[in-house]
Amino acid sequence: MSDDNITEINMDRRQFIAAASAVGAAGFAGCTGGDSGGSGGSDGTETSGGSTDSSSSGNSGETVRVNVALAAEPWNFDPALWTDTATSTIGGLIYDEVIELTPDSELQPGLVTEVPDPIEDGTAFEYTLREGVTFHNGDEVTVEDFKYSVDWILNPDNNSPVKSRLPFVEDTEIVGDRTLRLNLSQPFGTLNWWLTRGLEGIVPEGSRGDTSEGKGPSGLATDLTQDPSGAGTGAFKFVEWKSGSHVLLEKNEDYWKEGAPAVDEFRFDFIGEDSTRLANLRSGQLDLTDKVPPKDFDGLSSQPDITTESVPGNFTQVLYVNLMESEGNPMSNRHNRRAVLFGIDREEILDEVFYGQGAVQKGPWYPDSDWTSPKLKEMQMYDPEKAKKELELAGNPDGFEMDIIATKGSWFKDEAVVIQNQLSKIGIEATVTAVDKSTLLNQVYSTDTWHAAMEDWAQSIPVATSWLDAGYADNNHNHNNWHHPSDDLEDIYAPSGPAAPEDAEGDFSNGHEWYVSKLREAQASTDEQEQKEIVWELEEYLVEHGIQIDIAYVNKLEAWRNAINDYEVGTFQDNYRFVSKGE
Amino acid sequence: MSRFVLKRLLLSIPVLLGVSVVVFALVHLAPGGPVRVMLGPLSNEELVRQIRLEMGLNRPLYVQYGMWVFDALQGDFGVSWTVQQGTPVTDIIVERIPLTVELSILSMITAVLIAIPAGIISAVRKDKPADHAARIAALSGISIPDFWLGIILIMIFAVQFSFPWATGGWTPPWVDPVANLQQLFLPVITLGTAYSALIARMMRSEMLDTLSQDYVKTARAMGIGAREIVLKDASKNALIPVVTVIGVGLGQLMNGAILTETVFNLPGIGKLLILAIDRRDYRIIQALILFIASVFVFANLAVDVLYAYLDPRIRHDGN
């Protein structure tokens, strides 16, 4: 049979094309017609996507809904268990903090009448509840509820990960009809700042139920974890959480704050894919999104119907270094660390990887802050000649080889590769290996075989002493395997790092012991200038010895449709409570 | 036939058991774990140890595996550790299965509807413009990554034309079938296109092979029309190997759904698997992989049965 003979079925092809066209057209017409965007969501069945008809208005009689995209999915809705920012964003609408952090990083009373000063030489604080605040179930918030909420976190049987955010708090006692006293084991002047993250909600007494029965190990789940209905006091009530899709909240008509809430519903969709999130915003399906990728920020800013904002972020890009003297680890040598410190051009990283959205660091804290040492502010951080001199002092003028592990995804590998290129110019040959986050955390916090690790670190409490505490102070668990001898030092660790400063007052086995002692002194002080001077001294010590290589703070980039009003973006805290939506 | 089916069903038990061992070992031997992810990087070591103890993660692997298999055989996969903390794993997976199954089936139907006619036309019009066009389209379909095509479709339909249904999401068909089909339109195109390219190439190859067979020449000599030969005889025989590809493909589409669900923000098992791996929720990972492996095994079984039905020459009784 020849092909020519087969051409007899030419008509079939036409028929096929015609039929296919008809089917396609019919399908397309079906897709464009009718009501779009799903069924509204409040029926508990629609699992994703925006709902255009119910969200776009401001007209009377229609439900005004704000659709927000979060890049990450929440973990749980028990304020004694969550530690992540996505949950905190949503949880901040369901619950109220005891002490609030404003977008301008100021303290203000939340569920209490005032931000108290410490008493008893800084070893106790007394908090008095506001009157007339009710839970979503209608019951008034009592001091017993307050005590229950704090005690549950403090109880070691409950394994609350939030407990570390109530440092030195030993116990509580009711000292008035509405007043709870927190007793501390040592003076701690900055407790109120820690409470902004340590007590993100008061819940009704007994509402957590039995923590282990059928819910897995303690510290994992309570009765509030998946369904916090009725337990909040916040501007919005919990309606539903569709895992993998969204959380829906409705307004609390009895909310105690004037002017909030200003919309009927909030819907948070979890959209991890950057381009999908931005497409949803551009098309109007979303009203607001967090985590705009730096590369897309300028393009989005040029759109007339979208508002963008870039503020200093609380994520610092860090190259952790392993200070322990393990075999073949070049980072245990102070001069090698300083060679890396001065061999990195942070401006280039900021430009190449973050499109200029951020600020180069000169130490662990924000470069323009009063809490950053004036001496460090003057320091030139990128200095290849100085780096080469450090290599000579280390005894390896031609450089050395090192490994950098970097988290896969985001921009960590890109940063590590830029650093790799920069270090090669001074003779340091770095090998970059990308691993997933869990693997990186395991290596950094449980082994001594690594050299350097590229990651970021977010601190949610805007206090320099808190920043200098997290990641540095814990003898058994810090970013850089920096330890001093002590009875409780784990077997896998060994004392490491430089000696204490020569002029240090007291007897210290090494620099880490001195560092922790000075930090505790700063934390106990209520004199701001005294605190500052200690902080400066500690910051200078960290940079002087290359304890950690800080790179840059990356800006927080957010975008929303112009119809959204009164949304406040802050470095440590955004405020959704007063958001309204116009035409 | 029933003996054959029973035999295959029994054989699937060691296959699934093998899969469970491999998955369990891989998941548990990978560095990192759920506790550190759950509590944060700087969590207190004592707390990490305590929770690991309560989770049973300090026990020998074979003991953990034995306990998991024992519970799994009773349909109990435990509660989620890090995805929906405290919620039974089976509840989480069952909630997500309908979307992925619907997406996979619709994608397969789309792929078949495009691929079979395209493959036939391409073979019948061999080396003609229609054939070249079909082959270029097929090659493009195979080469274009799903996630890229998905993003481009979203940019075109959602951003440029502002179709609200084009940004993803899912409404169950029993709630609103129209909205359901609208929302799955682009994901189905994305997922179905690549697979249709594969089937079309297979179909073309099989058709060319079949058209050169003696019985086709005989039929022509008997004066039977080309249309009848192609549609009634040749295509039916050419379809037999293609059915295998389609059957196995149903399992592969479930894998493909992982990226498509991520791009279109669809809360199916693909997106769940990504989250579970990211958060090291061992229990969800193990249960999902076992589920996907089961789909593969049973899809293959169904194909074999169908194969025997389509081709009477094939016998599964060993003769």
Short mmCIF file of N, CA and C in Angstrom, two decimals, chain A residues 1 3-10 12-13 16 28 30-33 35-39 43 45-49 52 73-76 83 159-161 214-221 225-226 242-245 270-271 273 275-276 279-280 282-283 285 436 438-439 441-442 445-446 457 470-471 476-479 490, chain B residues 31-33 36-39 41-43 45 47 49-51 54-55 79-87 95-96 113 117-118 121 124-126 128 130 151 154-155 157-159 163-165 167-172 175 178-179 181-183 185 216-217 220 226-227 229-231 262-265 267 271 275 279-280:
data_model
loop_
_atom_site.label_atom_id
_atom_site.label_comp_id
_atom_site.label_asym_id
_atom_site.label_seq_id
_atom_site.Cartn_x
_atom_site.Cartn_y
_atom_site.Cartn_z
N MET A 1 0.85 -1.19 0.00
CA MET A 1 0.00 0.00 0.00
C MET A 1 0.89 1.25 0.00
N ASP A 3 1.52 5.44 0.28
CA ASP A 3 0.98 6.54 1.07
C ASP A 3 -0.10 7.29 0.30
N ASP A 4 0.09 7.31 -1.05
CA ASP A 4 -0.88 8.05 -1.86
C ASP A 4 -2.29 7.51 -1.68
N ASN A 5 -2.34 6.21 -1.61
CA ASN A 5 -3.66 5.60 -1.44
C ASN A 5 -4.31 6.02 -0.13
N ILE A 6 -3.46 6.19 0.84
CA ILE A 6 -3.98 6.51 2.17
C ILE A 6 -4.53 7.94 2.20
N THR A 7 -4.08 8.78 1.27
CA THR A 7 -4.57 10.16 1.27
C THR A 7 -6.07 10.25 1.08
N GLU A 8 -6.68 9.12 0.78
CA GLU A 8 -8.14 9.13 0.67
C GLU A 8 -8.84 9.57 1.95
N ILE A 9 -8.10 9.53 3.06
CA ILE A 9 -8.79 9.90 4.30
C ILE A 9 -8.55 11.38 4.65
N ASN A 10 -8.21 12.19 3.63
CA ASN A 10 -8.03 13.62 3.86
C ASN A 10 -9.23 14.26 4.55
N ASP A 12 -11.07 12.99 6.68
CA ASP A 12 -11.05 12.68 8.10
C ASP A 12 -10.23 13.69 8.87
N ARG A 13 -9.12 14.07 8.27
CA ARG A 13 -8.29 15.04 8.95
C ARG A 13 -9.04 16.35 9.17
N PHE A 16 -11.50 15.90 11.66
CA PHE A 16 -10.87 15.85 12.98
C PHE A 16 -10.55 17.26 13.47
N PHE A 28 -13.44 26.20 25.92
CA PHE A 28 -12.98 27.53 26.28
C PHE A 28 -14.15 28.41 26.69
N GLY A 30 -16.90 27.45 27.89
CA GLY A 30 -17.34 27.00 29.20
C GLY A 30 -16.48 27.56 30.29
N CYS A 31 -15.19 27.67 29.97
CA CYS A 31 -14.27 28.14 30.98
C CYS A 31 -14.39 29.63 31.22
N THR A 32 -14.75 30.38 30.20
CA THR A 32 -14.80 31.83 30.40
C THR A 32 -16.16 32.28 30.88
N GLY A 33 -17.12 31.46 30.68
CA GLY A 33 -18.45 31.88 31.07
C GLY A 33 -18.73 31.62 32.52
N ASP A 35 -19.93 32.25 36.55
CA ASP A 35 -19.31 32.84 37.72
C ASP A 35 -17.92 32.25 37.88
N SER A 36 -17.00 33.07 38.23
CA SER A 36 -15.63 32.59 38.30
C SER A 36 -15.10 32.61 39.71
N GLY A 37 -14.02 31.87 39.83
CA GLY A 37 -13.25 31.97 41.07
C GLY A 37 -13.74 31.12 42.20
N GLY A 38 -14.59 30.23 41.95
CA GLY A 38 -14.95 29.31 43.02
C GLY A 38 -16.21 29.72 43.75
N SER A 39 -16.43 29.05 44.81
CA SER A 39 -17.72 29.15 45.45
C SER A 39 -17.75 29.96 46.74
N ASP A 43 -18.19 28.17 52.85
CA ASP A 43 -18.92 26.92 53.01
C ASP A 43 -17.99 25.76 53.36
N THR A 45 -15.75 24.34 51.55
CA THR A 45 -15.46 23.35 50.52
C THR A 45 -14.47 23.83 49.48
N GLU A 46 -14.53 25.10 49.13
CA GLU A 46 -13.58 25.59 48.14
C GLU A 46 -12.20 25.60 48.78
N THR A 47 -11.21 25.11 48.05
CA THR A 47 -9.93 24.94 48.70
C THR A 47 -8.83 25.86 48.23
N SER A 48 -9.06 26.66 47.25
CA SER A 48 -8.01 27.57 46.87
C SER A 48 -8.51 28.56 45.84
N GLY A 49 -7.65 29.52 45.55
CA GLY A 49 -8.01 30.51 44.53
C GLY A 49 -8.81 31.63 45.13
N THR A 52 -13.65 36.36 43.58
CA THR A 52 -13.72 37.72 43.08
C THR A 52 -14.98 38.44 43.51
N GLU A 73 3.28 27.92 54.64
CA GLU A 73 2.04 27.45 55.26
C GLU A 73 2.20 27.45 56.78
N PRO A 74 1.14 27.81 57.52
CA PRO A 74 1.27 27.81 58.98
C PRO A 74 1.45 26.39 59.53
N TRP A 75 1.91 26.32 60.78
CA TRP A 75 2.15 25.03 61.41
C TRP A 75 0.98 24.62 62.29
N ASN A 76 0.60 25.53 63.15
CA ASN A 76 -0.52 25.24 64.05
C ASN A 76 -1.00 26.56 64.64
N THR A 83 6.31 28.83 66.26
CA THR A 83 7.53 29.65 66.33
C THR A 83 7.84 30.29 64.98
N ASN A 159 6.66 20.58 76.83
CA ASN A 159 7.64 20.73 75.74
C ASN A 159 7.36 21.93 74.84
N SER A 160 6.91 23.02 75.40
CA SER A 160 6.61 24.17 74.53
C SER A 160 7.88 24.79 73.97
N PRO A 161 7.96 24.89 72.63
CA PRO A 161 9.15 25.52 72.05
C PRO A 161 9.20 27.03 72.33
N GLY A 214 -3.89 10.79 71.76
CA GLY A 214 -4.27 10.74 70.35
C GLY A 214 -3.70 11.83 69.48
N LYS A 215 -2.87 12.71 70.06
CA LYS A 215 -2.36 13.83 69.26
C LYS A 215 -0.86 13.71 69.01
N GLY A 216 -0.27 12.62 69.48
CA GLY A 216 1.16 12.47 69.30
C GLY A 216 1.91 12.99 70.52
N PRO A 217 3.24 13.09 70.41
CA PRO A 217 4.06 13.50 71.55
C PRO A 217 3.68 14.90 72.03
N SER A 218 3.94 15.19 73.31
CA SER A 218 3.69 16.54 73.81
C SER A 218 4.63 17.52 73.08
N GLY A 219 4.20 18.76 73.02
CA GLY A 219 4.97 19.74 72.26
C GLY A 219 4.58 19.74 70.80
N LEU A 220 3.66 18.86 70.43
CA LEU A 220 3.29 18.71 69.02
C LEU A 220 1.90 19.26 68.74
N ALA A 221 0.94 18.88 69.54
CA ALA A 221 -0.43 19.28 69.25
C ALA A 221 -1.27 19.38 70.51
N THR A 225 -4.49 23.30 68.25
CA THR A 225 -3.52 23.25 67.15
C THR A 225 -4.18 23.43 65.78
N GLN A 226 -5.21 22.65 65.54
CA GLN A 226 -5.86 22.70 64.23
C GLN A 226 -7.11 23.56 64.22
N LYS A 242 -7.89 24.94 55.54
CA LYS A 242 -7.77 23.86 54.57
C LYS A 242 -6.29 23.66 54.31
N SER A 243 -5.75 22.58 54.82
CA SER A 243 -4.32 22.35 54.69
C SER A 243 -3.90 22.36 53.22
N GLY A 244 -2.81 23.03 52.94
CA GLY A 244 -2.32 23.10 51.57
C GLY A 244 -2.98 24.18 50.76
N SER A 245 -4.02 24.78 51.30
CA SER A 245 -4.77 25.75 50.53
C SER A 245 -4.86 27.12 51.22
N PHE A 270 -1.86 29.85 50.73
CA PHE A 270 -0.45 29.47 50.84
C PHE A 270 0.07 29.15 49.45
N ILE A 271 0.83 30.08 48.90
CA ILE A 271 1.34 29.90 47.54
C ILE A 271 2.86 30.02 47.58
N GLU A 273 5.07 29.09 45.28
CA GLU A 273 5.71 29.41 44.00
C GLU A 273 5.63 30.92 43.76
N SER A 275 6.28 32.92 41.18
CA SER A 275 5.64 33.46 39.97
C SER A 275 4.11 33.31 40.05
N THR A 276 3.63 32.25 40.67
CA THR A 276 2.19 32.06 40.81
C THR A 276 1.61 33.13 41.75
N ALA A 279 1.54 36.39 39.88
CA ALA A 279 0.51 36.39 38.83
C ALA A 279 -0.86 36.60 39.45
N ASN A 280 -1.10 35.98 40.58
CA ASN A 280 -2.37 36.16 41.28
C ASN A 280 -2.57 37.60 41.71
N ARG A 282 -1.11 40.29 40.29
CA ARG A 282 -1.26 41.11 39.09
C ARG A 282 -2.66 40.99 38.51
N SER A 283 -3.21 39.78 38.58
CA SER A 283 -4.52 39.57 37.96
C SER A 283 -5.65 40.05 38.86
N GLN A 285 -6.58 38.60 41.70
CA GLN A 285 -7.13 37.54 42.53
C GLN A 285 -6.67 37.67 43.97
N ASP A 436 19.75 20.30 51.35
CA ASP A 436 18.47 20.85 51.81
C ASP A 436 18.61 21.37 53.24
N SER A 438 17.17 20.96 56.11
CA SER A 438 17.23 20.06 57.24
C SER A 438 18.61 19.44 57.38
N THR A 439 19.21 19.09 56.24
CA THR A 439 20.55 18.51 56.26
C THR A 439 21.57 19.52 56.77
N LEU A 441 21.01 22.09 58.73
CA LEU A 441 20.83 22.31 60.17
C LEU A 441 21.44 21.16 60.96
N ASN A 442 21.27 19.96 60.46
CA ASN A 442 21.81 18.80 61.14
C ASN A 442 23.34 18.87 61.20
N TYR A 445 24.48 22.02 63.53
CA TYR A 445 24.16 21.97 64.96
C TYR A 445 24.47 20.63 65.61
N SER A 446 24.86 19.64 64.83
CA SER A 446 25.10 18.34 65.46
C SER A 446 26.43 17.70 65.07
N TRP A 457 19.35 34.09 59.01
CA TRP A 457 18.89 33.99 60.38
C TRP A 457 17.90 35.12 60.62
N ALA A 470 20.82 34.95 70.90
CA ALA A 470 20.47 33.84 70.00
C ALA A 470 21.64 33.54 69.07
N GLY A 471 22.00 32.32 69.02
CA GLY A 471 23.03 31.93 68.06
C GLY A 471 24.44 32.02 68.59
N ASN A 476 25.86 24.87 74.42
CA ASN A 476 25.72 23.59 73.73
C ASN A 476 25.14 23.71 72.33
N HIS A 477 24.67 24.89 72.02
CA HIS A 477 23.95 24.97 70.76
C HIS A 477 24.02 26.37 70.18
N ASN A 478 25.00 26.59 69.33
CA ASN A 478 25.06 27.89 68.66
C ASN A 478 25.53 27.73 67.23
N HIS A 479 25.50 28.84 66.50
CA HIS A 479 25.75 28.75 65.06
C HIS A 479 27.18 28.32 64.70
N GLU A 490 28.15 19.17 76.09
CA GLU A 490 27.90 17.86 75.48
C GLU A 490 29.22 17.22 75.02
N PRO B 31 20.05 12.88 56.35
CA PRO B 31 20.39 13.73 57.50
C PRO B 31 19.23 14.65 57.86
N GLY B 32 19.21 15.11 59.09
CA GLY B 32 18.14 16.02 59.53
C GLY B 32 16.94 15.21 59.99
N GLY B 33 15.98 15.89 60.53
CA GLY B 33 14.80 15.20 61.02
C GLY B 33 13.71 16.18 61.38
N ARG B 36 14.08 19.03 64.69
CA ARG B 36 14.79 20.30 64.50
C ARG B 36 13.98 21.23 63.60
N VAL B 37 13.35 20.66 62.58
CA VAL B 37 12.53 21.49 61.68
C VAL B 37 11.34 22.07 62.46
N MET B 38 10.78 21.24 63.35
CA MET B 38 9.58 21.64 64.08
C MET B 38 9.89 22.71 65.12
N LEU B 39 11.01 22.54 65.81
CA LEU B 39 11.30 23.44 66.93
C LEU B 39 12.15 24.64 66.54
N PRO B 41 15.95 26.04 64.44
CA PRO B 41 17.35 25.66 64.47
C PRO B 41 18.00 25.76 65.85
N LEU B 42 17.65 26.76 66.63
CA LEU B 42 18.33 26.95 67.89
C LEU B 42 17.57 26.37 69.07
N SER B 43 16.77 25.37 68.80
CA SER B 43 15.98 24.79 69.88
C SER B 43 16.88 24.11 70.90
N GLU B 45 18.66 21.66 73.16
CA GLU B 45 19.02 20.26 72.89
C GLU B 45 18.23 19.27 73.75
N LEU B 47 15.24 19.67 74.88
CA LEU B 47 13.88 19.58 74.34
C LEU B 47 13.87 18.70 73.09
N ARG B 49 15.89 16.29 72.38
CA ARG B 49 16.05 14.89 72.81
C ARG B 49 14.74 14.33 73.37
N GLN B 50 14.07 15.16 74.19
CA GLN B 50 12.83 14.71 74.82
C GLN B 50 11.76 14.37 73.77
N ILE B 51 11.63 15.26 72.78
CA ILE B 51 10.59 15.03 71.77
C ILE B 51 10.96 13.85 70.87
N GLU B 54 9.94 10.84 72.72
CA GLU B 54 8.49 10.62 72.70
C GLU B 54 8.01 10.17 71.32
N MET B 55 8.71 10.63 70.28
CA MET B 55 8.34 10.23 68.93
C MET B 55 8.83 8.81 68.61
N VAL B 79 -0.25 10.04 63.47
CA VAL B 79 -0.63 11.45 63.28
C VAL B 79 0.53 12.20 62.66
N SER B 80 0.18 13.27 61.96
CA SER B 80 1.20 14.09 61.30
C SER B 80 2.04 14.81 62.35
N TRP B 81 3.33 14.87 62.11
CA TRP B 81 4.23 15.54 63.04
C TRP B 81 4.41 17.02 62.70
N THR B 82 4.55 17.31 61.43
CA THR B 82 4.94 18.68 61.08
C THR B 82 4.08 19.34 60.01
N VAL B 83 3.18 18.61 59.37
CA VAL B 83 2.35 19.24 58.33
C VAL B 83 1.03 19.73 58.92
N GLN B 84 0.25 18.82 59.46
CA GLN B 84 -0.95 19.19 60.21
C GLN B 84 -0.82 18.52 61.55
N GLN B 85 -0.14 19.16 62.44
CA GLN B 85 0.30 18.52 63.68
C GLN B 85 -0.87 17.94 64.46
N GLY B 86 -0.74 16.64 64.75
CA GLY B 86 -1.74 15.98 65.56
C GLY B 86 -2.91 15.40 64.77
N THR B 87 -2.95 15.62 63.44
CA THR B 87 -4.05 15.11 62.62
C THR B 87 -3.66 13.75 62.02
N GLU B 95 -8.18 13.50 52.17
CA GLU B 95 -8.72 14.81 51.79
C GLU B 95 -8.11 15.31 50.49
N ARG B 96 -6.87 14.91 50.23
CA ARG B 96 -6.16 15.45 49.07
C ARG B 96 -6.24 14.56 47.83
N LEU B 113 -6.99 12.04 23.87
CA LEU B 113 -7.80 12.69 22.83
C LEU B 113 -6.94 13.43 21.83
N PRO B 117 -5.48 10.61 17.65
CA PRO B 117 -5.68 11.13 16.29
C PRO B 117 -4.40 11.70 15.69
N ALA B 118 -3.63 12.41 16.53
CA ALA B 118 -2.40 13.00 16.00
C ALA B 118 -1.43 11.93 15.55
N ILE B 121 -2.80 10.34 12.22
CA ILE B 121 -2.61 11.25 11.08
C ILE B 121 -1.14 11.32 10.70
N VAL B 124 -0.20 8.10 8.92
CA VAL B 124 -0.86 7.98 7.61
C VAL B 124 -0.27 9.00 6.63
N ARG B 125 0.08 10.16 7.16
CA ARG B 125 0.66 11.21 6.31
C ARG B 125 2.17 11.28 6.49
N LYS B 126 2.80 10.14 6.59
CA LYS B 126 4.23 10.08 6.88
C LYS B 126 5.06 10.95 5.92
N LYS B 128 4.89 13.93 5.32
CA LYS B 128 4.14 15.06 4.74
C LYS B 128 4.10 16.19 5.78
N ALA B 130 1.79 17.47 7.54
CA ALA B 130 1.02 17.16 8.74
C ALA B 130 1.86 16.31 9.70
N ILE B 151 3.57 28.08 34.21
CA ILE B 151 3.79 29.51 34.53
C ILE B 151 3.44 30.38 33.33
N ILE B 154 -0.25 30.65 32.97
CA ILE B 154 -0.80 31.57 33.99
C ILE B 154 -0.55 33.01 33.57
N MET B 155 0.66 33.28 33.08
CA MET B 155 0.97 34.66 32.67
C MET B 155 0.05 35.10 31.54
N PHE B 157 -3.05 33.69 30.50
CA PHE B 157 -4.50 33.69 30.78
C PHE B 157 -4.89 34.52 32.01
N ALA B 158 -4.04 34.48 33.03
CA ALA B 158 -4.42 35.21 34.25
C ALA B 158 -3.99 36.67 34.19
N VAL B 159 -2.75 36.90 33.77
CA VAL B 159 -2.23 38.27 33.83
C VAL B 159 -2.65 39.07 32.60
N PHE B 163 -8.36 36.24 33.20
CA PHE B 163 -9.38 35.23 33.50
C PHE B 163 -9.20 34.81 34.96
N PRO B 164 -10.18 35.04 35.80
CA PRO B 164 -9.99 34.76 37.23
C PRO B 164 -9.77 33.29 37.55
N TRP B 165 -10.25 32.41 36.69
CA TRP B 165 -10.09 30.98 36.97
C TRP B 165 -8.69 30.48 36.64
N THR B 167 -5.75 31.32 37.68
CA THR B 167 -4.67 31.40 38.66
C THR B 167 -4.61 30.18 39.56
N GLY B 168 -5.41 29.20 39.29
CA GLY B 168 -5.34 27.98 40.08
C GLY B 168 -6.45 27.89 41.11
N GLY B 169 -6.22 27.03 42.07
CA GLY B 169 -7.26 26.79 43.07
C GLY B 169 -8.12 25.60 42.67
N TRP B 170 -8.91 25.12 43.59
CA TRP B 170 -9.72 23.94 43.29
C TRP B 170 -11.02 23.97 44.07
N THR B 171 -12.11 23.84 43.35
CA THR B 171 -13.42 23.66 43.96
C THR B 171 -13.86 22.23 43.64
N PRO B 172 -14.24 21.44 44.63
CA PRO B 172 -14.62 20.05 44.34
C PRO B 172 -15.77 19.99 43.33
N VAL B 175 -19.29 20.24 44.47
CA VAL B 175 -19.76 21.54 44.98
C VAL B 175 -20.14 22.44 43.82
N VAL B 178 -18.83 23.36 37.33
CA VAL B 178 -18.35 24.32 36.32
C VAL B 178 -17.06 24.98 36.80
N ALA B 179 -17.10 25.48 38.04
CA ALA B 179 -15.90 26.11 38.60
C ALA B 179 -14.76 25.11 38.66
N LEU B 181 -14.15 22.55 36.64
CA LEU B 181 -13.54 22.36 35.31
C LEU B 181 -12.77 23.61 34.87
N GLN B 182 -13.30 24.77 35.20
CA GLN B 182 -12.59 26.00 34.86
C GLN B 182 -11.21 26.03 35.52
N GLN B 183 -11.20 25.72 36.82
CA GLN B 183 -9.95 25.82 37.56
C GLN B 183 -8.93 24.77 37.13
N PHE B 185 -8.69 23.59 34.05
CA PHE B 185 -8.44 23.68 32.61
C PHE B 185 -6.94 23.81 32.30
N VAL B 216 -2.71 -5.89 6.13
CA VAL B 216 -3.17 -4.59 5.64
C VAL B 216 -3.12 -4.60 4.10
N LYS B 217 -2.03 -5.17 3.57
CA LYS B 217 -1.89 -5.26 2.11
C LYS B 217 -3.01 -6.13 1.53
N ARG B 220 -6.17 -4.27 1.46
CA ARG B 220 -6.16 -3.32 0.34
C ARG B 220 -6.49 -4.04 -0.96
N ALA B 226 -9.33 2.75 2.42
CA ALA B 226 -8.22 3.14 3.29
C ALA B 226 -8.73 3.59 4.67
N ARG B 227 -9.85 4.32 4.66
CA ARG B 227 -10.37 4.80 5.94
C ARG B 227 -10.73 3.63 6.86
N ILE B 229 -9.60 0.58 6.70
CA ILE B 229 -8.39 -0.15 7.12
C ILE B 229 -7.74 0.55 8.31
N VAL B 230 -7.60 1.86 8.15
CA VAL B 230 -6.89 2.62 9.19
C VAL B 230 -7.68 2.61 10.50
N LEU B 231 -8.96 2.95 10.41
CA LEU B 231 -9.73 3.13 11.63
C LEU B 231 -10.17 1.82 12.27
N THR B 262 2.05 22.39 42.40
CA THR B 262 2.79 23.48 43.03
C THR B 262 2.59 24.78 42.25
N VAL B 263 2.71 24.70 40.93
CA VAL B 263 2.59 25.90 40.11
C VAL B 263 1.18 26.49 40.19
N PHE B 264 0.17 25.62 40.15
CA PHE B 264 -1.20 26.12 40.13
C PHE B 264 -1.83 26.17 41.53
N ASN B 265 -1.01 25.99 42.53
CA ASN B 265 -1.48 26.08 43.91
C ASN B 265 -2.69 25.17 44.16
N PRO B 267 -4.17 22.00 46.13
CA PRO B 267 -3.88 21.24 47.34
C PRO B 267 -4.09 19.74 47.18
N LYS B 271 1.47 18.44 46.13
CA LYS B 271 1.88 19.59 46.95
C LYS B 271 2.12 19.13 48.40
N LEU B 275 5.64 19.47 50.73
CA LEU B 275 5.63 20.06 52.07
C LEU B 275 6.14 19.06 53.11
N ARG B 279 9.38 19.48 55.44
CA ARG B 279 9.27 19.51 56.90
C ARG B 279 9.62 18.17 57.55
N ARG B 280 10.12 17.26 56.75
CA ARG B 280 10.55 15.95 57.26
C ARG B 280 9.43 15.23 58.03
#
